[in-house]
Every structure is written in structure tokens, then in C-alpha cells.
């Protein structure tokens, strides 16, 4: 108990749920989810995502949170306490946020840059062709915004679990939800007549976004959508990156884990759907179906053009939108840094303040290198997936395509077959609490999830194509 007290803890279930939801509701939901939904036939992607969230996502989220609370440790040391011979899984789980933190803060800095643009009188510039490329390839500006974003993150983590992470989540998450709902509702009221005289409305975009249309889809197409939806779940619920293990380690024993996990699932799924609802209908209204295939550039390239098309009200919407995205990015970057910091505290017995300083300095150095990857250190390499990459893309590929599916797969094998599901079930039911969907959990962790993850891993490293 002394060790747990020194590490800090959440004050209760509500604080934990808001912090965990804040981690889940980040750039993965606000940026990645909408462009995947747009790319993968809208409603079909949503259908697959919701099914996987209630099954695969539920199993992984429950497992990682329970491991954290059971061991009272961050990811680096928690797995060794479940089984000493499987401590390597903990290292890989800890390595994921180490790799992600610098470039996540860089992208967070991009968000702050766009937010600053919409607070000034130069918002129209963001809609110009080449603006985004010009910004990220400039030698100094991206580094400045990286530092600002990283320092905000570091200050929150420096303040601790209850006074930093929990406190900021209690303030930002309600505001974030209100902003997302407001923009989503406004998006549905939009209409626009293009140069050919075709009128498109937000409600038409809503139908494309939500209603599954399987016509013309091949089995291979559907398999791609399933794999994309499962890959998205890693970001949406922050699993396979040590975060939920770290957060679970701060949850008091008297908290009903299953109730909290259900709340996190619901909150995250609603926000993910609303994030798409904010963006997809608006993109459809002003750019048609072609604009919905813009991919990762959707937020930084396509949306500023849409805000510019809206006129003066677009400046206000752009301001509110990037404020909301900044809040989402900060709550997630805090959780990524915390996963790294908790590992250092547990493994090397350093105090929180020194651990945060070490991680911040590291993230600054590597973050600058990633920034320079767009100018001074620019180069191109071909990844096994066939895409062309530079430094940020390489780090993203190693963490997201390789390590995260591997960590999730090994976690399933450890809990499903080595330590047995009872290890997690006992932790969830401690204090007499019920374990809803227990049978589903056992089936998923032992059989279904490992198979899906093995296929995803093969596809992610380019060994399997559909």
C-alpha cells in the first residue's frame, strides 16, 4: 500500500473514467476515425467498428486495466508480476508510448498552430494550397509549437495523478463533449451548391456516414474494413500501448472495474461517432464523395478549405474545432507520457518529478529530429506496406503496425493460455462486483482476439494482403 500511495491514485471511479476516456478521445478519434470512416464506405466501417468495440475492444480494455490494478504497476513491470517469464511483453508495451510521445506532441503542435491561425485575422491563409506543407517544412515554427504542446503535457503529468491528470480531465472532458456535439449539429445543417449546380446537404452526408451499403463490396473489401476498424480500436481505446495498464494501476480497489469499463466504452464510442459526424458530412457537402477520400490530410488540408467556404462563420467554427482538437490531443498526450513516466518510477524507483523531466528532455530531442525530417533530415524509404515514408512515418509504422498488434497478441496468449482468464476475472469481481459479458470475455481473449490480431499483424507488416 505504501508503494501505491507513493505512486499516487485516482480519487474514485469518476476520476478514472474521465481520465481513461480523455486518453481514448485523442487524435486517434478526432483525426484518424473520420478519415477511415470516409475511406471505408462510411456505414460499413461504423458497423464493423461498433461490433469490434463491444467484443475485441471490450476484452483488451478489461485485460489491461485489470492487469494494472492487480499489480499496482505501470506497463514496464506489470507483466512480470503476472508471469516472470513474460516480462518482455511489458518492455514492448512500454516501448510503444516511448516511440509515440515525440511525434504525437509534434502533431499536437500542428493543432496548436492551426488554432493560433483561427484566433488571428489570417485564417484564410490556412485554406491556401501548400499552406500545411509550407508550415511543416519550415525550420523553426513546428519546433516552437512542439515545445509549447510538450510543456503543457509535462506540466499536467508533473502535477501527479489526482492533481494533474484527473483534475484536467474533469475540466476538459465535459467541455470537449459540448464542443463536439455543437459542431456535429451544425455540420448537419450545412448545404452547398457546387459549380455544376448540384446541391448537397449535411443530412445526405449523414446517410453516407451511418447507413451501411454493402453493394459492390467484395469479401476482400470487407476484410480490409474489418482490419482498419480493429486497427482504429487500438487508438480509440488506448490499448496495446501501456496506457490502460498504467491508468489501471492508479485505480483504488473499491472501484467497480466493470462499471467503469462500460462507461469508458460508451463514452469513447459516442465521441468517435460524433467526431466522424463533425467532419464527414461537412466534407461531403463541400467536396462530394471525392473529398471524403483525402486520408490523413482531411483535418489539416481539407477542413480549412471548408471553413473558408463557410465565410465569416467558418472562422468561428474553425476556432471552436481546433480548440476542441487541442483539448483532445492534450488529454491523450498526457496519458502517453504517463505510461512512460510510470514505467521509470516503478522500474528505477525515481520520483515523479525527476521522471517527468527525463521524459520531457527525451521527447524534446527526438521531437526536434522528427521535425527536421521534413526539411534538413528529409529522406524517403519504402515501407513493407508499400507506402513511402520519412522519420515520422517510420516511427508510426514501428509503433502502430508492428509493436501494438504484437503486444496485444502476446497479452491475449499470456492471459488466455498461460496465466488463464481467471487472473483477470478475479480482479474484476473483487469486492463482490459482477463481471458482465464474462463468457464473451473468455471466448475473445482465448480464441477470437488472438486470431484477429495474428491476421492484423501479418497485414500490418506487409506479409498478408487482401
PDB file of C-alpha atoms in Angstrom, residues 18-19 41 54 68 103 187 244 267 281 290 312 346 451:
ATOM      1  CA  UNK A  18     -12.790  10.698 -17.232  1.00  0.00           C
ATOM      2  CA  UNK A  19      -9.006  10.258 -17.361  1.00  0.00           C
ATOM      3  CA  UNK A  41     -17.703   3.280 -47.076  1.00  0.00           C
ATOM      4  CA  UNK A  54     -18.212  -4.394 -27.935  1.00  0.00           C
ATOM      5  CA  UNK A  68      -2.653  -2.584 -13.955  1.00  0.00           C
ATOM      6  CA  UNK A 103       5.722  12.614 -32.807  1.00  0.00           C
ATOM      7  CA  UNK A 187     -22.436  20.102 -39.627  1.00  0.00           C
ATOM      8  CA  UNK A 244      -4.515   1.482 -19.700  1.00  0.00           C
ATOM      9  CA  UNK A 267     -18.054   7.485 -23.824  1.00  0.00           C
ATOM     10  CA  UNK A 281     -20.986  15.374 -43.610  1.00  0.00           C
ATOM     11  CA  UNK A 290     -14.167  12.612 -53.816  1.00  0.00           C
ATOM     12  CA  UNK A 312     -17.194  34.512 -41.562  1.00  0.00           C
ATOM     13  CA  UNK A 346       8.346   1.568 -10.995  1.00  0.00           C
ATOM     14  CA  UNK A 451      -6.705 -14.998 -34.471  1.00  0.00           C
TER      15      UNK A 451
END
